[in-house]
CSV table of C-alpha atoms in Angstrom, one decimal:
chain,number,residue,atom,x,y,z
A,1,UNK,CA,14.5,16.5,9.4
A,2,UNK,CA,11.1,15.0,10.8
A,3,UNK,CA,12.6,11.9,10.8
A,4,UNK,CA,14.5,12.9,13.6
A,5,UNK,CA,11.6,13.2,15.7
A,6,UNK,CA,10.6,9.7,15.1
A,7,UNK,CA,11.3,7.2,18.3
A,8,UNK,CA,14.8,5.0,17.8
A,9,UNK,CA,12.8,1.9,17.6
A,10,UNK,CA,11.1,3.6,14.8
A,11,UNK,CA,14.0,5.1,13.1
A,12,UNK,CA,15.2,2.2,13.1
A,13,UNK,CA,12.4,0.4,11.4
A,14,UNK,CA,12.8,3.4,8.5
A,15,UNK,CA,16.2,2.6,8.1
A,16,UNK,CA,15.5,-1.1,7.5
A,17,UNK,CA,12.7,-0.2,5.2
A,18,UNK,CA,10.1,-2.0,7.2
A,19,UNK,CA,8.0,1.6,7.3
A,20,UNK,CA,8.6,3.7,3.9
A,21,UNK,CA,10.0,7.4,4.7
A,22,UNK,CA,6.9,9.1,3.9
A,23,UNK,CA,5.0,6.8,6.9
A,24,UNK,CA,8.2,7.9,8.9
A,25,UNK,CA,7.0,11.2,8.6
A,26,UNK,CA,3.6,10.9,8.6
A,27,UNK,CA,4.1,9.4,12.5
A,28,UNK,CA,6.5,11.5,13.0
A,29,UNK,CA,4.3,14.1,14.7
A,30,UNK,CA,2.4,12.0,16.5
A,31,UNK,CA,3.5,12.4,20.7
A,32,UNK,CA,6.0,10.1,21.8
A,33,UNK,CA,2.9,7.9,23.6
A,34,UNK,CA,1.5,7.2,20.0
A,35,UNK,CA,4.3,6.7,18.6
A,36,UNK,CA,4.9,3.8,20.9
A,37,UNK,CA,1.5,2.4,20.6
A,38,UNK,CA,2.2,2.3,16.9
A,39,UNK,CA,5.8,0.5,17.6
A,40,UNK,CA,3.8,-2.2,19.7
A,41,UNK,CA,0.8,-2.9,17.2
A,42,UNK,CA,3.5,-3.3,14.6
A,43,UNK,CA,5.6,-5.7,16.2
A,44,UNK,CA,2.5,-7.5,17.4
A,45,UNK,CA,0.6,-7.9,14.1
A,46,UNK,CA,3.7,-7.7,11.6
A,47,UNK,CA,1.7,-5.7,9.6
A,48,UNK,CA,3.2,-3.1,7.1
A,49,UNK,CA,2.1,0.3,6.9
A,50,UNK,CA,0.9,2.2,4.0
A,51,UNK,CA,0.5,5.8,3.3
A,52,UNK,CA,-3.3,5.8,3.8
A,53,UNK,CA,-2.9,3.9,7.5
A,54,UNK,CA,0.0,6.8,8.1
A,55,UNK,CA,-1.7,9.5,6.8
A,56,UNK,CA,-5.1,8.4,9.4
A,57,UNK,CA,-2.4,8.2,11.9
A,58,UNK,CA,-1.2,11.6,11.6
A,59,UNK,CA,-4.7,13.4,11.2
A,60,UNK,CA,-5.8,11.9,14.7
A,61,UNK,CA,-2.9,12.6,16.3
A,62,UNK,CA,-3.1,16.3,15.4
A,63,UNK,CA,-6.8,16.9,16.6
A,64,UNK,CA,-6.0,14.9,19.5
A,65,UNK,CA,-8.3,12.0,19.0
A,66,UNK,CA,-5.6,9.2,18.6
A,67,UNK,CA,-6.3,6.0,21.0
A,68,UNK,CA,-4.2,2.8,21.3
A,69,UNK,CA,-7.7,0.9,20.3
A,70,UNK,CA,-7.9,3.6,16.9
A,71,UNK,CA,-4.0,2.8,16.1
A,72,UNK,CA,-5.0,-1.2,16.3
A,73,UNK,CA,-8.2,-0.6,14.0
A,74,UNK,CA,-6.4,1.5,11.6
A,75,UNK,CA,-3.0,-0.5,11.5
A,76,UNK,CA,-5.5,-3.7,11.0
A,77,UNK,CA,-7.3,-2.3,8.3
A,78,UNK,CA,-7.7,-4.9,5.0
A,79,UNK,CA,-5.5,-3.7,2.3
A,80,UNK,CA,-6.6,-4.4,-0.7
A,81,UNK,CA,-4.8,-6.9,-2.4
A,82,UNK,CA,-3.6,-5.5,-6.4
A,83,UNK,CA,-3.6,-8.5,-9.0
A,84,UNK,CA,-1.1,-8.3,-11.3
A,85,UNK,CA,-0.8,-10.7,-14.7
A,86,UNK,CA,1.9,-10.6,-16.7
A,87,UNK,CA,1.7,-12.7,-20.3
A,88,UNK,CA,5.0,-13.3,-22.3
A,89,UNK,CA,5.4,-12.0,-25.8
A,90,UNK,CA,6.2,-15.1,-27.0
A,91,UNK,CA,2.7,-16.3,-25.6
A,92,UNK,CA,0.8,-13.3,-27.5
A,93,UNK,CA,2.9,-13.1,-30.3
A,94,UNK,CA,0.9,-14.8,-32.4
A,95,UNK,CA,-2.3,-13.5,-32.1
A,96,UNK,CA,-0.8,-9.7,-32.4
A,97,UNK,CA,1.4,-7.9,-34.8
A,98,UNK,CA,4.6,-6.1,-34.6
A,99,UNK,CA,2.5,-3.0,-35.2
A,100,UNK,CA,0.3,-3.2,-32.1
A,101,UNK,CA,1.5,-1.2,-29.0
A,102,UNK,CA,1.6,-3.0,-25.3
A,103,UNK,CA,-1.8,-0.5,-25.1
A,104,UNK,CA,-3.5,-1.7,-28.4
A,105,UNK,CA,-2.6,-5.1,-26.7
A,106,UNK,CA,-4.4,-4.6,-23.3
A,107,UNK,CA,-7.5,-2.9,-25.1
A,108,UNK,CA,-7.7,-5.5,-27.0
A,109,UNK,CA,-8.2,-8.3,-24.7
A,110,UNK,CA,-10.1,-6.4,-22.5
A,111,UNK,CA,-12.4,-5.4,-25.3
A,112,UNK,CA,-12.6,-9.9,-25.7
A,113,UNK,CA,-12.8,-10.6,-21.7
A,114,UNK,CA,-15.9,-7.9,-21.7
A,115,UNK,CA,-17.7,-9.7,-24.8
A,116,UNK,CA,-16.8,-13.3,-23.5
A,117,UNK,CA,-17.9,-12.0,-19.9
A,118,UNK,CA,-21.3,-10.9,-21.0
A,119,UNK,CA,-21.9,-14.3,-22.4
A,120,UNK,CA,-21.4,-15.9,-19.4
């Protein structure tokens, strides 16, 4: 239902996933001005949103603090970037068991990076 008070460009960014449903929401109940400075620092940076960015958004729009300059500092915000490494079984298999779990897998070697990093 708050959806529906989001501009069309907006919507329309929600319904092609380029903002999740919960950052719909979120700017949502920002005024109809904000909402359009957010549409234009989005198109003009590329930048997704996430929660957090939304979430500023929305708390300085309702106390009435929300600038164009505040929507470009928040929207450019570094994100943090999450590693991931994934190592096939059949790279580990050898080293481990049948009887270890994927958990007793991970504490293991980050029990060895931890000993191998304090040698460094």
């Amino acid at each position: 239902m708050w959806l529906a008070r989001l501009s069309d460009e907006l919507l329309d960014m929600v319904d092609k996933k380029k903002i999740g449903i919960a950052q719909g929401v979120d700017i949502s109940f920002l005024t109809e001005e904000a909402q359009q400075w957010v549409l234009v620092i989005l198109e003009e940076t590329g930048a997704a949103m996430n929660a957090s960015q939304s979430s500023k958004l929305k708390e300085y729009g309702k106390s009435g603090e929300l600038t164009l300059a505040m929507v470009r500092l928040i929207l450019a915000e570094e994100k943090p970037k999450e590693r991931k490494v994934t190592i096939k079984g059949d790279k580990i298999s050898r080293y481990f068991s049948e009887d270890y779990s994927n958990d007793d897998i991970e504490g293991i070697i980050i029990q060895l990076l931890e000993e191998w990093q304090s040698k460094q």
